[in-house]
Coordinates of C-alpha atoms in Angstrom, one line a residue:
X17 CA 91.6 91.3 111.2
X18 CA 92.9 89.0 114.2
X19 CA 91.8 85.3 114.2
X20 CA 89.7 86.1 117.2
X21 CA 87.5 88.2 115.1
X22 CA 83.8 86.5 114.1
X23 CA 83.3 87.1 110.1
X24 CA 79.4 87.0 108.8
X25 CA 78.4 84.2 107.9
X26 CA 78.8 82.4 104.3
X27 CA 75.9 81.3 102.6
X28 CA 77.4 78.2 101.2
X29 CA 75.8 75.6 99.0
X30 CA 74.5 72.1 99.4
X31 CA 77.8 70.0 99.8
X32 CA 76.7 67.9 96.3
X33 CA 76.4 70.7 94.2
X34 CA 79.6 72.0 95.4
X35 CA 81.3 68.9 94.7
X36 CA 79.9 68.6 91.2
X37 CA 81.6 72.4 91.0
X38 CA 84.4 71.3 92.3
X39 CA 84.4 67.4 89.9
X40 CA 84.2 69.9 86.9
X41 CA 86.7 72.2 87.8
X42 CA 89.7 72.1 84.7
X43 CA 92.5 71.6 86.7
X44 CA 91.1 69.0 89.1
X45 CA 89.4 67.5 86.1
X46 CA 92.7 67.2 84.4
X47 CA 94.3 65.9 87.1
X48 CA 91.8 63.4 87.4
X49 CA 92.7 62.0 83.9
X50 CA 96.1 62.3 84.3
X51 CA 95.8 59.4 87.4
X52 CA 93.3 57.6 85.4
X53 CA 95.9 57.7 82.6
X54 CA 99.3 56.7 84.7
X55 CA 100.4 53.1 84.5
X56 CA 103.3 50.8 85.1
X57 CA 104.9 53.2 82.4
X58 CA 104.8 55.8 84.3
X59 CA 107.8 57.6 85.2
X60 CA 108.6 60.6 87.4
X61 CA 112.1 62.4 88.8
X62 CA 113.5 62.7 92.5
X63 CA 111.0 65.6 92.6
X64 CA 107.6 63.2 91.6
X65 CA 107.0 65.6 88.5
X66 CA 106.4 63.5 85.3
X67 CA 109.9 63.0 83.2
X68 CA 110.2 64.8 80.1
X69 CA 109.5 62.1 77.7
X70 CA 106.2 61.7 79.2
X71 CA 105.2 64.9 78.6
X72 CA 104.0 64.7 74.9
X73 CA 102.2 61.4 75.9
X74 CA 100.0 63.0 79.2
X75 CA 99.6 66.7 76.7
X76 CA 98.0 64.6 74.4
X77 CA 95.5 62.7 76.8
X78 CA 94.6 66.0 78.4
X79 CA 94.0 67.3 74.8
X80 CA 96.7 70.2 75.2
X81 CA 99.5 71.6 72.5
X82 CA 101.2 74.9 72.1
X83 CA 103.9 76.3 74.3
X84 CA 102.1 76.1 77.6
X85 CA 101.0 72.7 77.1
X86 CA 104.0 71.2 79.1
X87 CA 103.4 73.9 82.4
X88 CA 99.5 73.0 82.0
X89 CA 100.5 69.2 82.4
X90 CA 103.1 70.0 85.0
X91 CA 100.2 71.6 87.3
X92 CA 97.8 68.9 86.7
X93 CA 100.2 65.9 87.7
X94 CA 101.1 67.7 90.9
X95 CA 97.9 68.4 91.9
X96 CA 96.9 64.5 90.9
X97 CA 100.1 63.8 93.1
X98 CA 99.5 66.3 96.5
X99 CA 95.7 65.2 96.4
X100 CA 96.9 61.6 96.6
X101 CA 95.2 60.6 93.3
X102 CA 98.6 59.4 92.1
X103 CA 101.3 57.7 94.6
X104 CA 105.0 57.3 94.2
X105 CA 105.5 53.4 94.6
X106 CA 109.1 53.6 94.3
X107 CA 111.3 57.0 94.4
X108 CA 114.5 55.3 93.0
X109 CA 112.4 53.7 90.0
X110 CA 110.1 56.8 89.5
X111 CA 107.3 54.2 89.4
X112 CA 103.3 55.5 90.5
X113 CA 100.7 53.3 91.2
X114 CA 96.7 55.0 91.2
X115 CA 96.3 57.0 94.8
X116 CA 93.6 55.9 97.3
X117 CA 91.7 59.2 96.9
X118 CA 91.1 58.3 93.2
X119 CA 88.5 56.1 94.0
X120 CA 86.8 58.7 96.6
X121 CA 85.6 60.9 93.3
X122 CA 83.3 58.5 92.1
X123 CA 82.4 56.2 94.8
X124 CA 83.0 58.8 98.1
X125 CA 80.3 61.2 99.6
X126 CA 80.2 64.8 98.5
X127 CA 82.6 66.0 101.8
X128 CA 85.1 63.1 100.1
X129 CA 85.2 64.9 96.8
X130 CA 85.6 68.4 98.3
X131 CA 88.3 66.9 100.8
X132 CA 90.5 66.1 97.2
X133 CA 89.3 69.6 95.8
X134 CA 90.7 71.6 99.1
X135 CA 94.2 69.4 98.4
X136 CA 94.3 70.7 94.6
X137 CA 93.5 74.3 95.9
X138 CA 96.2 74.5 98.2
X139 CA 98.8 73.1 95.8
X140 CA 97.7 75.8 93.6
X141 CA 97.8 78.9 96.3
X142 CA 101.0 77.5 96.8
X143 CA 102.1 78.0 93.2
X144 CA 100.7 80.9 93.1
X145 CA 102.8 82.6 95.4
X146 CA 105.8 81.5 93.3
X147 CA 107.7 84.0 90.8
X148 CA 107.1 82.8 87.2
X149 CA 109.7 80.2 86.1
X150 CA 111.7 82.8 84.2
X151 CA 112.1 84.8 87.3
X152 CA 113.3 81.8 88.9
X153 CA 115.8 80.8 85.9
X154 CA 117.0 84.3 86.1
X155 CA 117.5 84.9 89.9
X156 CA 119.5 81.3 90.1
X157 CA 122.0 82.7 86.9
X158 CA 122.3 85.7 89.4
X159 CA 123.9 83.6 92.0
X160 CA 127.1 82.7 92.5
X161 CA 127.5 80.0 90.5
X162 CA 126.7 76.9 92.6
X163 CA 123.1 76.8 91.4
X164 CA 121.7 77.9 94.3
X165 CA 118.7 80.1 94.3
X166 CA 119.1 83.6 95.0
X167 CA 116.2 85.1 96.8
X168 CA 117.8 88.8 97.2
X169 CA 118.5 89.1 93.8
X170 CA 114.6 87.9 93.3
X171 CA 113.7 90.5 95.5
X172 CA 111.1 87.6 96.5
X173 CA 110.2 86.8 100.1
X174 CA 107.9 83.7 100.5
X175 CA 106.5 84.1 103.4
X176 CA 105.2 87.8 103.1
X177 CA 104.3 87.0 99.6
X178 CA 101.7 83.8 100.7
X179 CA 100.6 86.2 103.8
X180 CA 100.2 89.3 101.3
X181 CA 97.8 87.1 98.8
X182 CA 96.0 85.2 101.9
X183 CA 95.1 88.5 102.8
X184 CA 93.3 89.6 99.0
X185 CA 91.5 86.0 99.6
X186 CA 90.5 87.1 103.1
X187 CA 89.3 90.8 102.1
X188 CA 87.3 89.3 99.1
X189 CA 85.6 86.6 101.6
X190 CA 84.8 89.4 103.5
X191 CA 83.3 91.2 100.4
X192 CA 81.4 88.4 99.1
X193 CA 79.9 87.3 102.7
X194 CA 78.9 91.1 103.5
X195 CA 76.7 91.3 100.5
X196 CA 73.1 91.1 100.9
X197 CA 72.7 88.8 98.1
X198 CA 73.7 84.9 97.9
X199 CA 76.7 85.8 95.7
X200 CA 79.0 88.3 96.0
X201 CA 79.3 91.1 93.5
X202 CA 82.5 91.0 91.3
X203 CA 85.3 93.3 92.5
X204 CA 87.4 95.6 90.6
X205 CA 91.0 94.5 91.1
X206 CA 92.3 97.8 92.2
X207 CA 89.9 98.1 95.0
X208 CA 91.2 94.9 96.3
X209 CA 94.4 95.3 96.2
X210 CA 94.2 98.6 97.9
X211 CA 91.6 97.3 100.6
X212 CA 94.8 95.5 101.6
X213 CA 97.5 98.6 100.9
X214 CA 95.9 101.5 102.0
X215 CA 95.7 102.3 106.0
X216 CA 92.4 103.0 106.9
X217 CA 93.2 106.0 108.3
X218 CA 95.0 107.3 105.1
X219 CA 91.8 109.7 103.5
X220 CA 94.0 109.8 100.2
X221 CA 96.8 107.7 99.3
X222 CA 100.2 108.7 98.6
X223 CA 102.4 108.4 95.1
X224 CA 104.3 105.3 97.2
X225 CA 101.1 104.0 97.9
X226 CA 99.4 103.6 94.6
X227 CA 102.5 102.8 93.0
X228 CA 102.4 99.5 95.4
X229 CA 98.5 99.3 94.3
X230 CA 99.4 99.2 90.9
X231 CA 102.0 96.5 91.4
X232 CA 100.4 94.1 93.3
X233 CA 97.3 94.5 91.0
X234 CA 100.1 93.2 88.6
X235 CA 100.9 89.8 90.8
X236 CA 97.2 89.4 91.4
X237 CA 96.5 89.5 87.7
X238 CA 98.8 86.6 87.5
X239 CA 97.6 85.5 90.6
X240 CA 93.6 85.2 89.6
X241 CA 94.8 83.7 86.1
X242 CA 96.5 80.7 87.8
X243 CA 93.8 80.7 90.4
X244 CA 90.4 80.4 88.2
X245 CA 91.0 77.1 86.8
X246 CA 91.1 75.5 89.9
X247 CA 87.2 77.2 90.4
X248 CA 88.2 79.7 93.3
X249 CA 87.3 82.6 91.5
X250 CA 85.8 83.9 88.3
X251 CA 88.1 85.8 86.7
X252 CA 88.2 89.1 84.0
X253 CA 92.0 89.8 83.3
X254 CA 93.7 93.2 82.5
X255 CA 92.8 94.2 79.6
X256 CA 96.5 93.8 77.9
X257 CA 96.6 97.0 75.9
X258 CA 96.9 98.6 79.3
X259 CA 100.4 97.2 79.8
X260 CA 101.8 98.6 76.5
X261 CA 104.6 101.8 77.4
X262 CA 103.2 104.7 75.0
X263 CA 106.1 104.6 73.2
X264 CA 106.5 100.8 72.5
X265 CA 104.5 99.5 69.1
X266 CA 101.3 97.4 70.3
X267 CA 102.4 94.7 67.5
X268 CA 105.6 94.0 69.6
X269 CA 104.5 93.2 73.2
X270 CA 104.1 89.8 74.2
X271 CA 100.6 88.6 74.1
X272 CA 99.4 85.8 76.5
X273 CA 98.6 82.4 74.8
X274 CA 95.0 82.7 74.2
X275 CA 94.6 85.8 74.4
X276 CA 92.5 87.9 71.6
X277 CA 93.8 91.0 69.3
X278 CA 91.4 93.8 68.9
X279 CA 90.3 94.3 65.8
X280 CA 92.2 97.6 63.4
X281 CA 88.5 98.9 63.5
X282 CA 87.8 98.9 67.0
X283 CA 86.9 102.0 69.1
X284 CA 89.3 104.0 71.2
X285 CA 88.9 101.8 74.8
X286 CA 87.3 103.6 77.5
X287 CA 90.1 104.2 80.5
X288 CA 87.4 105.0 83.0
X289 CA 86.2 101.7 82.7
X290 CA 87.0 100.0 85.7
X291 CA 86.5 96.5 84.4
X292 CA 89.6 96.7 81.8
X293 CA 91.6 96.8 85.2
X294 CA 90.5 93.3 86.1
X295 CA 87.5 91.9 87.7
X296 CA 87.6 89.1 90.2
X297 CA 84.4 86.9 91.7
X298 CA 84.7 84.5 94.4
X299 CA 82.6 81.1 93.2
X300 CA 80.4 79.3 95.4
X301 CA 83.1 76.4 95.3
X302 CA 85.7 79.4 96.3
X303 CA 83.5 80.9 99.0
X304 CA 83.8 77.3 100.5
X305 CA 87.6 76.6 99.9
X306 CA 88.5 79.9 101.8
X307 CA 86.2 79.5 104.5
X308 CA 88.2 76.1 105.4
X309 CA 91.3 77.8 105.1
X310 CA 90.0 80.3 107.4
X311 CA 88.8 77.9 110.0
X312 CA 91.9 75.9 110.0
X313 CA 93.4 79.4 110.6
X314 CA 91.8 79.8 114.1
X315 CA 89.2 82.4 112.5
X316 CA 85.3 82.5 113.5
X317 CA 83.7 82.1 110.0
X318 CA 79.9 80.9 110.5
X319 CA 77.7 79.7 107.7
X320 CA 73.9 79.8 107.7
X321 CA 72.3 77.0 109.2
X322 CA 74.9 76.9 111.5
X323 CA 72.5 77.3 114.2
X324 CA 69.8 75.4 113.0
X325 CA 70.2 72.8 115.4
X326 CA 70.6 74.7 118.7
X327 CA 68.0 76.3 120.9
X328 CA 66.2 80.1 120.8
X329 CA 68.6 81.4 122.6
X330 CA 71.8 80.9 120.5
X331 CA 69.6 82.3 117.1
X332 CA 68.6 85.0 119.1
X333 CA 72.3 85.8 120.1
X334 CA 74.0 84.6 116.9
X335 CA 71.6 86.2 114.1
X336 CA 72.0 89.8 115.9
X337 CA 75.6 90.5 114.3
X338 CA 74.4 88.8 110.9
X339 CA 73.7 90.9 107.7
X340 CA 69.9 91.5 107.6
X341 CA 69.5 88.7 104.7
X342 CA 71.4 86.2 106.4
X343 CA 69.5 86.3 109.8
X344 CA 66.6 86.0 108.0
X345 CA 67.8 82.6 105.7
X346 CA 69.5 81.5 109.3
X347 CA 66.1 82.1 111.4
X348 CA 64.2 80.3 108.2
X349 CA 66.1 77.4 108.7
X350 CA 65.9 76.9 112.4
X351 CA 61.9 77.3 112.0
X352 CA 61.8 74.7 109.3
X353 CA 63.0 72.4 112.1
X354 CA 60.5 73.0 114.9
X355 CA 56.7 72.9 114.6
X356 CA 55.6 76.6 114.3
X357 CA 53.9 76.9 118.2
X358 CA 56.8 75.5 120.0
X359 CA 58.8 77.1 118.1
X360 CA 57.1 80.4 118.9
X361 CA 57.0 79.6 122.9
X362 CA 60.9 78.7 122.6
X363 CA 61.6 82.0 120.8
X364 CA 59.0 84.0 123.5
X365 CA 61.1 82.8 126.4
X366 CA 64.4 83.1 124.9
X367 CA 63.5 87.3 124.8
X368 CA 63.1 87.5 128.7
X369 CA 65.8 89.1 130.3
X370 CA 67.1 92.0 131.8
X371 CA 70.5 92.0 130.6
X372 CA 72.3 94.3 128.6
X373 CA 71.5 92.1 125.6
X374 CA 68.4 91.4 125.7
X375 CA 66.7 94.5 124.2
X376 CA 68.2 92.9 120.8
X377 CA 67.1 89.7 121.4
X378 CA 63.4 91.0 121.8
X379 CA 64.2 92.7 118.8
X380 CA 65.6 89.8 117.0
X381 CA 62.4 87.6 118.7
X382 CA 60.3 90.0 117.0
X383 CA 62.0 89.5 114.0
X384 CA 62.1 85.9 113.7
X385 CA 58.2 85.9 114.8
X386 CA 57.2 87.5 111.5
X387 CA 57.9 84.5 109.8
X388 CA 55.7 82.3 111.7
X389 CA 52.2 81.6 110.7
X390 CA 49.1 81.9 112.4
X391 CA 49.3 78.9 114.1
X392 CA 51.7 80.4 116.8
X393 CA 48.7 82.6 117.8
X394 CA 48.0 81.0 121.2
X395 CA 52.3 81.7 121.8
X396 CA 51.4 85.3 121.8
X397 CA 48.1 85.1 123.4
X398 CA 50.0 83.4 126.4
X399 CA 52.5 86.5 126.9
X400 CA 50.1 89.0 126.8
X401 CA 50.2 90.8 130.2
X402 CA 54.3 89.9 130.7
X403 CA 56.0 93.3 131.2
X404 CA 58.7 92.8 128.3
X405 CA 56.4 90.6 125.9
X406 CA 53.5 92.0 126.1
X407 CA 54.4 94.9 123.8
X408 CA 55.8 92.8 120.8
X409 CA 52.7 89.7 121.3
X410 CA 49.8 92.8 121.0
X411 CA 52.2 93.9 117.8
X412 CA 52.4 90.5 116.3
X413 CA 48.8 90.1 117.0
X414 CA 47.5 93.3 115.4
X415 CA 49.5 92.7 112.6
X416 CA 48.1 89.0 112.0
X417 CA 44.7 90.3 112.2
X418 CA 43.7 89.0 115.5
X419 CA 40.1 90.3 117.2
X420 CA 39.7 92.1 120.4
X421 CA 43.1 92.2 121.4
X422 CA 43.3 94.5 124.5
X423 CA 45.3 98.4 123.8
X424 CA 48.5 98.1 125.7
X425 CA 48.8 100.8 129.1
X426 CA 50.9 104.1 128.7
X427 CA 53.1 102.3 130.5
X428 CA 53.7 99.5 128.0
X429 CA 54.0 102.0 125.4
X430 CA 56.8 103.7 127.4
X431 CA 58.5 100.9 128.3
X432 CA 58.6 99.4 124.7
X433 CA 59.9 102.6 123.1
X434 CA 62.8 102.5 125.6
X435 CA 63.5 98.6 124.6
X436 CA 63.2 99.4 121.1
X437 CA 65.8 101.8 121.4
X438 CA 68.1 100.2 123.1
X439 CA 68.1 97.6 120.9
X440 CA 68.4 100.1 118.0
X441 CA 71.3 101.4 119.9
X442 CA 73.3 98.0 120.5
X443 CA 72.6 96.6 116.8
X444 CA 73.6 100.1 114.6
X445 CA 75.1 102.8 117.2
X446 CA 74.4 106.1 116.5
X447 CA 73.0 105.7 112.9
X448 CA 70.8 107.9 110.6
X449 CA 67.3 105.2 111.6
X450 CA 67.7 105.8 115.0
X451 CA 68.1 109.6 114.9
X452 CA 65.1 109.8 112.8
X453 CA 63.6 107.3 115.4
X454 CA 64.4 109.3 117.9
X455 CA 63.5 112.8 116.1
X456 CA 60.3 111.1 115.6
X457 CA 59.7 110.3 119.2
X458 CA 60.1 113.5 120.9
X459 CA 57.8 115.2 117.9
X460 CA 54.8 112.5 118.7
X461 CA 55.0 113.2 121.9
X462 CA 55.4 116.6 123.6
X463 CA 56.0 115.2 127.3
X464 CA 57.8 112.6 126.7
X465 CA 60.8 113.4 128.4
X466 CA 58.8 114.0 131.8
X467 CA 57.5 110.7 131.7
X468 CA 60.0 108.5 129.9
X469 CA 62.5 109.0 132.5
X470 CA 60.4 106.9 135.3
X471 CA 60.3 104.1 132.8
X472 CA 61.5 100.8 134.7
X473 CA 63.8 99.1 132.6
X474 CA 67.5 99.0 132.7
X475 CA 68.7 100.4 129.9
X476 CA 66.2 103.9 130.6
X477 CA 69.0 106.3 131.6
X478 CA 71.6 105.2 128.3
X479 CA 68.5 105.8 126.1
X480 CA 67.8 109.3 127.0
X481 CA 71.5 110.2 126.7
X482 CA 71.6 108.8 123.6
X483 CA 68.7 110.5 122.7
X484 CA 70.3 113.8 123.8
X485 CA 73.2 113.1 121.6
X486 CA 71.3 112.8 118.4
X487 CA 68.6 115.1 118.8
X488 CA 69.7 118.3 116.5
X489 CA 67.2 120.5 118.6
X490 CA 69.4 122.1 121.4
X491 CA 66.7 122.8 123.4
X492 CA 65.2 119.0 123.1
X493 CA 68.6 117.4 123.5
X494 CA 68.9 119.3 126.7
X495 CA 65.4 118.0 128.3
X496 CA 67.2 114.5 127.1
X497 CA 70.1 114.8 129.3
X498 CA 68.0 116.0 131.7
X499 CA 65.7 113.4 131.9
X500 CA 68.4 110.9 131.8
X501 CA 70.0 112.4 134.8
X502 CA 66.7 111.8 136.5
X503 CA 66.8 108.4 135.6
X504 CA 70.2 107.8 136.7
X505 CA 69.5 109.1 140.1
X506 CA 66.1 107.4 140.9
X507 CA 68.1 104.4 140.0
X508 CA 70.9 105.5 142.1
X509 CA 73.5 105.5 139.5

């Protein structure tokens, strides 16, 4: 995916529920009383990490023991620290002082609060495309001898690891905005981390293939753990008995600090279910962090209501490439905004055109239309004997019940079906609809090759070649071609 590309849009929420998300968060909440908590006391190293006699002290005010309790502290303060909740007053002293961002959680607007959150998040990413500590302890003993940190022997290469996991965060924006829903559906681990593995062109993958699968589904276990208490994700770890070698006794491998034993008595697991091999959710709060990240990345990522403000013509053009649910939230939010007849008339002459996009954006008119009420009637009365409204008002109108409204001529009808097409044609390509459609067509109406091809509109001849593509009757795909030749030379193409 290049940074040129345009993504479907992100249904976000409002930005005060989001920061409320993102206020309760653990880690940000943690770090949060960790500045609240520093004083003139307060000491930190070269590095601005807290000093190891502090350590106890801060565990206790976040209310955290055990052997992870100094690493969970350790996160917090640097996140209080990078999201400028905490300054460094004096380097050589180790002194802090409260940050100027502090105050902005309580007393700033809702973008104020997620402005801090974002900070946390990316001190967090950042962490999280580091080796674990023991990794780190082992590959500097490797060296040689000056302390130095040895990536080779790490076999650790930042940058491709931060680009590798940037790349799971884009895949599973792309999976969450592409659902039809408001929320995306959680995602197996494994079919995320070999969305990003396997070539698309690769029907089956290779041994080497899904042994890299199965590694990276390893660092992304990791990865999710670190990542869910800063509320990107929801997160349903490996299930841990799937990391035990069949020879080695369950009782001896290292368990995770809070994680649960199954009981003696449980039931044999079940391997074919998927869930055991992790589960990962982006969170509404997520689904706004990575859309940030995106934009600060040069991408296109839209989000509905984007085009709320700005006239027919840019919903019309926008909402055609959107998922079917998120046109209609987008073209329900741009109505809300406009009293229904204008909005109607604005919509109506936003359709005209003979362009090659404007079949779609009679189709997407039509679209939007439904969700007007009757008082847009005069709108449709008004286009009633223009060549390419006419067809969609006397629909609209039926549909709403109107009286006496005139049958549209044979060449209305004609004329239509070709727009319809084409617009079928430039919003799915050759799909399954339209060769039904167009099955459909040529069943209803016995002739309608011999008259379709003297149909004036622009997109005439592509239709019937189209149609001659997908019809599966030989015979009727040939009259198709046929007719589109026709067409082709009475417009002297």
């Amino acid at each position: 995916m290049s940074d040129s590309s345009t993504l479907p849009p992100a249904r976000l929420h409002p930005d005060a529920e989001l920061a409320r998300e993102a206020l309760s968060t653990p880690l940000l909440s943690r770090a949060v009383r960790l500045a609240r908590w520093a004083g003139p006391e307060t000491r930190v190293d070269a590095g601005g990490s807290l000093v190891d006699e502090q350590l106890p002290a801060a565990a206790e005010v976040l209310g955290l023991s055990g052997e992870e309790a100094a690493a969970d502290v350790g996160e917090a303060w640097r996140v209080a620290v990078d999201a400028g909740l905490v300054d460094v007053v004096d380097e050589e002293e180790g002194t802090v002082t409260a940050g100027v961002d502090l105050a902005l959680l309580t007393g700033g607007a809702p973008q104020d609060v997620l402005t801090v959150w974002l900070a946390a998040l990316e001190t967090v990413l950042g962490d999280a495309s580091v080796p674990d500590l023991d990794g780190l302890v082992d590959a500097i003993a490797a060296g040689d001898g000056s302390g130095e940190l040895d990536l080779a022997s790490l076999d650790w290469n930042p940058e491709a690891e931060a680009e590798f996991l940037d790349g799971v965060l884009r895949n599973l924006y792309l999976l969450t905005v592409g659902e039809e829903g408001p929320a995306g559906a959680p995602v197996p681990l494994p079919a995320l981390a070999a969305s990003v593995l396997v070539p698309d062109d690769m029907p089956e993958p290779t041994d080497d293939v899904l042994r890299q699968v199965s590694d990276a589904m390893m660092r992304l276990d990791d990865q999710f753990r670190m990542l869910a208490p800063v509320g990107l994700v929801e997160y349903q770890p490996v299930d841990e008995t799937l990391l035990v070698e069949p020879d080695e006794d369950p009782e001896e491998s290292v368990e995770p600090a809070g994680s649960v034993e199954p009981a003696e008595s449980a039931e044999p697991q079940d391997d074919t279910d998927v869930s055991r091999y992790g589960v990962v959710r982006l969170t509404p709060l997520g689904l706004y962090g990575l859309r940030a990240r995106l934009l600060e990345a040069g991408f296109e990522a839209p989000a509905v209501g984007d085009l709320a403000d700005k006239g027919a013509d840019a919903l019309l053009d926008g909402t055609a490439v959107f998922p079917p649910s998120a046109a209609h939230a987008e073209t329900e939010q741009w109505l809300a905004r406009r009293e229904p007849l204008a909005a109607a008339r604005e919509l109506l002459a936003a359709a005209r055109g003979s362009d090659k996009s404007a079949p779609l954006r009679r189709l997407q008119c039509q679209q939007a239309l439904s969700l007007v009420g009757l008082s847009a009637e005069p709108a449709l009365w008004e286009v009633l004997d223009d060549a390419e409204l006419g067809g969609l008002a006397r629909v609209w109108l039926t549909e709403h019940g109107a009286a006496d409204v005139p049958p549209p001529s044979e060449a209305m009808i004609f004329w239509l079906t070709v727009d319809t097409v084409a617009a079928q044609l430039a919003a799915e390509g050759n799909s399954e609809e339209l060769r039904a459609l167009v099955e459909g067509l040529a069943r209803q109406h016995s002739g309608f090759f011999a008259t379709a091809w003297r149909v004036e509109h622009p997109a005439t001849a592509e239709v019937l070649e189209a149609m001659g593509r997908l019809h599966p009757d030989k015979k009727i795909a040939k009259e198709a071609r046929k007719a589109a030749f026709k067409a082709r030379s009475q417009h002297g193409g």
